[in-house]
Structures are given as C-alpha cells and as structure tokens.
JSON list of C-alpha atoms in Angstrom, two decimals:
[
{"chain": "A", "resi": 38, "resn": "GLN", "atom": "CA", "xyz": [56.98, -86.51, 29.39]},
{"chain": "A", "resi": 39, "resn": "VAL", "atom": "CA", "xyz": [55.69, -83.48, 32.32]},
{"chain": "A", "resi": 40, "resn": "GLN", "atom": "CA", "xyz": [57.76, -81.06, 33.15]},
{"chain": "A", "resi": 41, "resn": "LEU", "atom": "CA", "xyz": [57.97, -77.24, 34.99]},
{"chain": "A", "resi": 42, "resn": "VAL", "atom": "CA", "xyz": [61.18, -75.46, 34.82]},
{"chain": "A", "resi": 43, "resn": "GLU", "atom": "CA", "xyz": [61.62, -72.46, 36.83]},
{"chain": "A", "resi": 44, "resn": "ALA", "atom": "CA", "xyz": [64.14, -69.09, 36.16]},
{"chain": "A", "resi": 45, "resn": "GLY", "atom": "CA", "xyz": [64.94, -65.67, 37.08]},
{"chain": "A", "resi": 46, "resn": "GLY", "atom": "CA", "xyz": [66.32, -66.25, 40.44]},
{"chain": "A", "resi": 47, "resn": "GLY", "atom": "CA", "xyz": [69.29, -64.26, 41.49]},
{"chain": "A", "resi": 48, "resn": "SER", "atom": "CA", "xyz": [70.57, -62.37, 44.11]},
{"chain": "A", "resi": 49, "resn": "VAL", "atom": "CA", "xyz": [69.58, -58.42, 44.61]},
{"chain": "A", "resi": 50, "resn": "GLN", "atom": "CA", "xyz": [69.05, -55.56, 47.43]},
{"chain": "A", "resi": 51, "resn": "ALA", "atom": "CA", "xyz": [66.12, -55.39, 50.21]},
{"chain": "A", "resi": 52, "resn": "GLY", "atom": "CA", "xyz": [63.94, -52.92, 48.45]},
{"chain": "A", "resi": 53, "resn": "GLY", "atom": "CA", "xyz": [64.96, -54.51, 44.66]},
{"chain": "A", "resi": 54, "resn": "SER", "atom": "CA", "xyz": [62.42, -56.39, 42.23]},
{"chain": "A", "resi": 55, "resn": "LEU", "atom": "CA", "xyz": [62.68, -59.34, 40.59]},
{"chain": "A", "resi": 56, "resn": "ARG", "atom": "CA", "xyz": [60.55, -61.56, 37.64]},
{"chain": "A", "resi": 57, "resn": "LEU", "atom": "CA", "xyz": [60.39, -65.37, 38.52]},
{"chain": "A", "resi": 58, "resn": "SER", "atom": "CA", "xyz": [59.62, -67.61, 35.75]},
{"chain": "A", "resi": 59, "resn": "CYS", "atom": "CA", "xyz": [57.78, -70.99, 35.04]},
{"chain": "A", "resi": 60, "resn": "VAL", "atom": "CA", "xyz": [57.83, -73.07, 31.96]},
{"chain": "A", "resi": 61, "resn": "ALA", "atom": "CA", "xyz": [55.55, -76.12, 31.67]},
{"chain": "A", "resi": 62, "resn": "SER", "atom": "CA", "xyz": [56.43, -78.79, 28.86]},
{"chain": "A", "resi": 63, "resn": "GLY", "atom": "CA", "xyz": [54.34, -81.88, 28.51]},
{"chain": "A", "resi": 64, "resn": "TYR", "atom": "CA", "xyz": [50.73, -80.58, 29.22]},
{"chain": "A", "resi": 65, "resn": "ASN", "atom": "CA", "xyz": [48.77, -78.06, 28.57]},
{"chain": "A", "resi": 66, "resn": "LEU", "atom": "CA", "xyz": [48.28, -75.19, 31.55]},
{"chain": "A", "resi": 67, "resn": "SER", "atom": "CA", "xyz": [45.72, -72.70, 30.71]},
{"chain": "A", "resi": 68, "resn": "ARG", "atom": "CA", "xyz": [42.83, -74.65, 33.14]},
{"chain": "A", "resi": 69, "resn": "ARG", "atom": "CA", "xyz": [45.17, -76.33, 36.05]},
{"chain": "A", "resi": 70, "resn": "CYS", "atom": "CA", "xyz": [45.70, -74.19, 39.44]},
{"chain": "A", "resi": 71, "resn": "MET", "atom": "CA", "xyz": [49.42, -72.89, 39.30]},
{"chain": "A", "resi": 72, "resn": "ALA", "atom": "CA", "xyz": [51.03, -71.36, 42.03]},
{"chain": "A", "resi": 73, "resn": "TRP", "atom": "CA", "xyz": [54.32, -70.28, 43.31]},
{"chain": "A", "resi": 74, "resn": "PHE", "atom": "CA", "xyz": [55.62, -71.76, 46.83]},
{"chain": "A", "resi": 75, "resn": "ARG", "atom": "CA", "xyz": [59.09, -70.88, 48.90]},
{"chain": "A", "resi": 76, "resn": "GLN", "atom": "CA", "xyz": [60.95, -72.45, 51.17]},
{"chain": "A", "resi": 77, "resn": "ALA", "atom": "CA", "xyz": [63.66, -71.18, 53.18]},
{"chain": "A", "resi": 78, "resn": "PRO", "atom": "CA", "xyz": [66.84, -73.60, 55.03]},
{"chain": "A", "resi": 79, "resn": "GLY", "atom": "CA", "xyz": [64.91, -74.52, 57.34]},
{"chain": "A", "resi": 80, "resn": "LYS", "atom": "CA", "xyz": [61.43, -73.77, 57.09]},
{"chain": "A", "resi": 81, "resn": "GLU", "atom": "CA", "xyz": [58.55, -75.43, 55.97]},
{"chain": "A", "resi": 82, "resn": "ARG", "atom": "CA", "xyz": [56.98, -74.79, 52.20]},
{"chain": "A", "resi": 83, "resn": "GLU", "atom": "CA", "xyz": [54.92, -72.15, 52.15]},
{"chain": "A", "resi": 84, "resn": "GLY", "atom": "CA", "xyz": [52.45, -70.77, 49.35]},
{"chain": "A", "resi": 85, "resn": "VAL", "atom": "CA", "xyz": [52.89, -67.50, 48.13]},
{"chain": "A", "resi": 86, "resn": "ALA", "atom": "CA", "xyz": [50.66, -67.09, 45.44]},
{"chain": "A", "resi": 87, "resn": "ALA", "atom": "CA", "xyz": [48.28, -68.92, 43.30]},
{"chain": "A", "resi": 88, "resn": "ILE", "atom": "CA", "xyz": [46.62, -68.29, 40.33]},
{"chain": "A", "resi": 89, "resn": "GLY", "atom": "CA", "xyz": [43.11, -70.85, 39.29]},
{"chain": "A", "resi": 90, "resn": "GLY", "atom": "CA", "xyz": [41.78, -72.03, 35.99]},
{"chain": "A", "resi": 91, "resn": "TYR", "atom": "CA", "xyz": [39.90, -69.34, 35.59]},
{"chain": "A", "resi": 92, "resn": "GLY", "atom": "CA", "xyz": [41.88, -66.52, 36.68]},
{"chain": "A", "resi": 93, "resn": "ASP", "atom": "CA", "xyz": [41.07, -65.69, 39.80]},
{"chain": "A", "resi": 94, "resn": "THR", "atom": "CA", "xyz": [44.53, -65.38, 42.23]},
{"chain": "A", "resi": 95, "resn": "ILE", "atom": "CA", "xyz": [45.63, -65.46, 45.71]},
{"chain": "A", "resi": 96, "resn": "TYR", "atom": "CA", "xyz": [48.69, -64.18, 47.99]},
{"chain": "A", "resi": 97, "resn": "ALA", "atom": "CA", "xyz": [50.16, -65.24, 50.94]},
{"chain": "A", "resi": 98, "resn": "ASP", "atom": "CA", "xyz": [49.03, -61.90, 53.10]},
{"chain": "A", "resi": 99, "resn": "SER", "atom": "CA", "xyz": [52.83, -61.39, 53.61]},
{"chain": "A", "resi": 100, "resn": "VAL", "atom": "CA", "xyz": [53.64, -60.55, 50.18]},
{"chain": "A", "resi": 101, "resn": "LYS", "atom": "CA", "xyz": [49.59, -58.90, 49.20]},
{"chain": "A", "resi": 102, "resn": "GLY", "atom": "CA", "xyz": [50.93, -55.67, 47.26]},
{"chain": "A", "resi": 103, "resn": "ARG", "atom": "CA", "xyz": [54.10, -56.41, 46.58]},
{"chain": "A", "resi": 104, "resn": "PHE", "atom": "CA", "xyz": [53.93, -59.84, 44.58]},
{"chain": "A", "resi": 105, "resn": "THR", "atom": "CA", "xyz": [51.68, -60.37, 41.25]},
{"chain": "A", "resi": 106, "resn": "ILE", "atom": "CA", "xyz": [51.25, -63.43, 39.37]},
{"chain": "A", "resi": 107, "resn": "SER", "atom": "CA", "xyz": [50.30, -64.06, 36.02]},
{"chain": "A", "resi": 108, "resn": "GLU", "atom": "CA", "xyz": [50.62, -66.10, 33.25]},
{"chain": "A", "resi": 109, "resn": "ASP", "atom": "CA", "xyz": [50.73, -66.80, 29.98]},
{"chain": "A", "resi": 110, "resn": "ASN", "atom": "CA", "xyz": [48.36, -69.79, 28.23]},
{"chain": "A", "resi": 111, "resn": "ALA", "atom": "CA", "xyz": [50.07, -68.76, 24.45]},
{"chain": "A", "resi": 112, "resn": "LYS", "atom": "CA", "xyz": [53.67, -69.09, 25.81]},
{"chain": "A", "resi": 113, "resn": "ASN", "atom": "CA", "xyz": [52.36, -71.85, 28.39]},
{"chain": "A", "resi": 114, "resn": "THR", "atom": "CA", "xyz": [54.54, -70.11, 31.33]},
{"chain": "A", "resi": 115, "resn": "LEU", "atom": "CA", "xyz": [53.79, -68.99, 34.81]},
{"chain": "A", "resi": 116, "resn": "TYR", "atom": "CA", "xyz": [54.90, -65.79, 36.29]},
{"chain": "A", "resi": 117, "resn": "LEU", "atom": "CA", "xyz": [56.05, -64.42, 39.59]},
{"chain": "A", "resi": 118, "resn": "GLN", "atom": "CA", "xyz": [56.88, -60.32, 39.88]},
{"chain": "A", "resi": 119, "resn": "MET", "atom": "CA", "xyz": [58.34, -59.88, 42.84]},
{"chain": "A", "resi": 120, "resn": "ASN", "atom": "CA", "xyz": [58.57, -56.28, 44.17]},
{"chain": "A", "resi": 121, "resn": "SER", "atom": "CA", "xyz": [60.05, -55.01, 47.28]},
{"chain": "A", "resi": 122, "resn": "LEU", "atom": "CA", "xyz": [62.12, -57.68, 48.67]},
{"chain": "A", "resi": 123, "resn": "LYS", "atom": "CA", "xyz": [63.01, -58.50, 52.30]},
{"chain": "A", "resi": 124, "resn": "PRO", "atom": "CA", "xyz": [65.87, -60.61, 53.05]},
{"chain": "A", "resi": 125, "resn": "GLU", "atom": "CA", "xyz": [63.87, -62.63, 54.95]},
{"chain": "A", "resi": 126, "resn": "GLU", "atom": "CA", "xyz": [62.32, -63.82, 51.33]},
{"chain": "A", "resi": 127, "resn": "ASN", "atom": "CA", "xyz": [65.62, -65.34, 51.00]},
{"chain": "A", "resi": 128, "resn": "ALA", "atom": "CA", "xyz": [64.20, -68.69, 49.58]},
{"chain": "A", "resi": 129, "resn": "MET", "atom": "CA", "xyz": [64.47, -71.11, 47.09]},
{"chain": "A", "resi": 130, "resn": "TYR", "atom": "CA", "xyz": [61.37, -70.28, 44.71]},
{"chain": "A", "resi": 131, "resn": "TYR", "atom": "CA", "xyz": [59.21, -73.57, 43.14]},
{"chain": "A", "resi": 132, "resn": "CYS", "atom": "CA", "xyz": [56.36, -73.36, 40.49]},
{"chain": "A", "resi": 133, "resn": "ALA", "atom": "CA", "xyz": [53.50, -76.20, 41.05]},
{"chain": "A", "resi": 134, "resn": "ALA", "atom": "CA", "xyz": [50.65, -77.26, 38.66]},
{"chain": "A", "resi": 135, "resn": "SER", "atom": "CA", "xyz": [47.32, -79.12, 40.33]},
{"chain": "A", "resi": 136, "resn": "SER", "atom": "CA", "xyz": [47.05, -82.53, 39.51]},
{"chain": "A", "resi": 137, "resn": "ALA", "atom": "CA", "xyz": [43.41, -81.00, 38.14]},
{"chain": "A", "resi": 138, "resn": "THR", "atom": "CA", "xyz": [43.65, -80.52, 34.26]},
{"chain": "A", "resi": 139, "resn": "VAL", "atom": "CA", "xyz": [40.16, -78.03, 35.98]},
{"chain": "A", "resi": 140, "resn": "CYS", "atom": "CA", "xyz": [40.80, -75.88, 38.93]},
{"chain": "A", "resi": 141, "resn": "ILE", "atom": "CA", "xyz": [38.72, -73.28, 39.34]},
{"chain": "A", "resi": 142, "resn": "VAL", "atom": "CA", "xyz": [39.64, -72.16, 43.11]},
{"chain": "A", "resi": 143, "resn": "PRO", "atom": "CA", "xyz": [43.81, -71.93, 43.82]},
{"chain": "A", "resi": 144, "resn": "ALA", "atom": "CA", "xyz": [44.89, -72.37, 47.02]},
{"chain": "A", "resi": 145, "resn": "LEU", "atom": "CA", "xyz": [48.84, -71.60, 49.11]},
{"chain": "A", "resi": 146, "resn": "THR", "atom": "CA", "xyz": [48.71, -75.21, 50.56]},
{"chain": "A", "resi": 147, "resn": "ARG", "atom": "CA", "xyz": [50.58, -78.36, 49.25]},
{"chain": "A", "resi": 148, "resn": "GLU", "atom": "CA", "xyz": [47.78, -80.42, 48.42]},
{"chain": "A", "resi": 149, "resn": "GLY", "atom": "CA", "xyz": [46.93, -80.74, 45.37]},
{"chain": "A", "resi": 150, "resn": "TYR", "atom": "CA", "xyz": [49.40, -79.80, 43.33]},
{"chain": "A", "resi": 151, "resn": "SER", "atom": "CA", "xyz": [50.95, -82.50, 41.60]},
{"chain": "A", "resi": 152, "resn": "ASN", "atom": "CA", "xyz": [53.92, -81.33, 39.86]},
{"chain": "A", "resi": 153, "resn": "TRP", "atom": "CA", "xyz": [56.70, -79.21, 40.76]},
{"chain": "A", "resi": 154, "resn": "GLY", "atom": "CA", "xyz": [59.40, -77.31, 39.19]},
{"chain": "A", "resi": 155, "resn": "GLN", "atom": "CA", "xyz": [63.87, -77.98, 40.40]},
{"chain": "A", "resi": 156, "resn": "GLY", "atom": "CA", "xyz": [63.79, -74.19, 42.03]},
{"chain": "A", "resi": 157, "resn": "THR", "atom": "CA", "xyz": [65.38, -71.25, 41.55]},
{"chain": "A", "resi": 158, "resn": "GLN", "atom": "CA", "xyz": [67.27, -69.54, 44.07]},
{"chain": "A", "resi": 159, "resn": "VAL", "atom": "CA", "xyz": [66.38, -65.75, 45.21]},
{"chain": "A", "resi": 160, "resn": "THR", "atom": "CA", "xyz": [68.75, -64.14, 47.82]},
{"chain": "A", "resi": 161, "resn": "ILE", "atom": "CA", "xyz": [68.16, -60.94, 49.37]},
{"chain": "A", "resi": 162, "resn": "SER", "atom": "CA", "xyz": [70.81, -58.89, 50.79]},
{"chain": "A", "resi": 163, "resn": "SER", "atom": "CA", "xyz": [70.37, -56.73, 53.86]}
]
C-alpha cells in the first residue's frame, strides 16, 4: 500500500524554525518528483517547494532563501527545513509524490502529484 506520512509540525514563534519530514512506504521515491504544499484555512492549497528526480529544486517566491527541500533516498524520506517562519505561514503542510515514476522537472502545481500525505500542522505565533 502506497503511503506518505508527514511529521515535524508544531508550534513555534515567528522567526523560528521547523523541519518537516515525509516518509514514503509502498514505493521508491528516488526518481519521482516530490513536493511540499500548504493550505491555510479558507485558502487554496499552494505549492511551497519541489524536488525533481535528479535533484533539481524549485521554490515559491515567498519562501526562497528560507526553506530548503531535500530527500534521503536511502530512507525514502523527504524533508523541508523551514527557517525564519512568519505568522502568515500558519497552515497544514502536505507532502506529495508524482504519479510518474521518473520525473525530472519539479513543479509547484497540484497536477501530476497523485499521492498525498495526511498533513502536519504548522502554527506560528507572533
């Protein structure tokens, strides 16, 4: 059974850091595109960061220089290091895996990602 499980969310003060993780089971992540999305209450889900099957990365403009996406293929795990967090980034954070087993160009749109985790809540207080 294909499954993505996020962890690492929590409550921090503005300016703080969190590291999210996403463990995949049931399939290999090594050449898929993987991404982190977030969804705040009343807002659409938006792409935050993505990594392609050969390591290319892409970030939303709002998080460039503060967030870093990475993966450990040996552990079948995706990470998102988030620094200098802002209160407006309160959201549920989701990881997603591409439907394509080989995906070179990462994207921040929901199309192409067919497997999703249940999310982990990130709360930033001002």
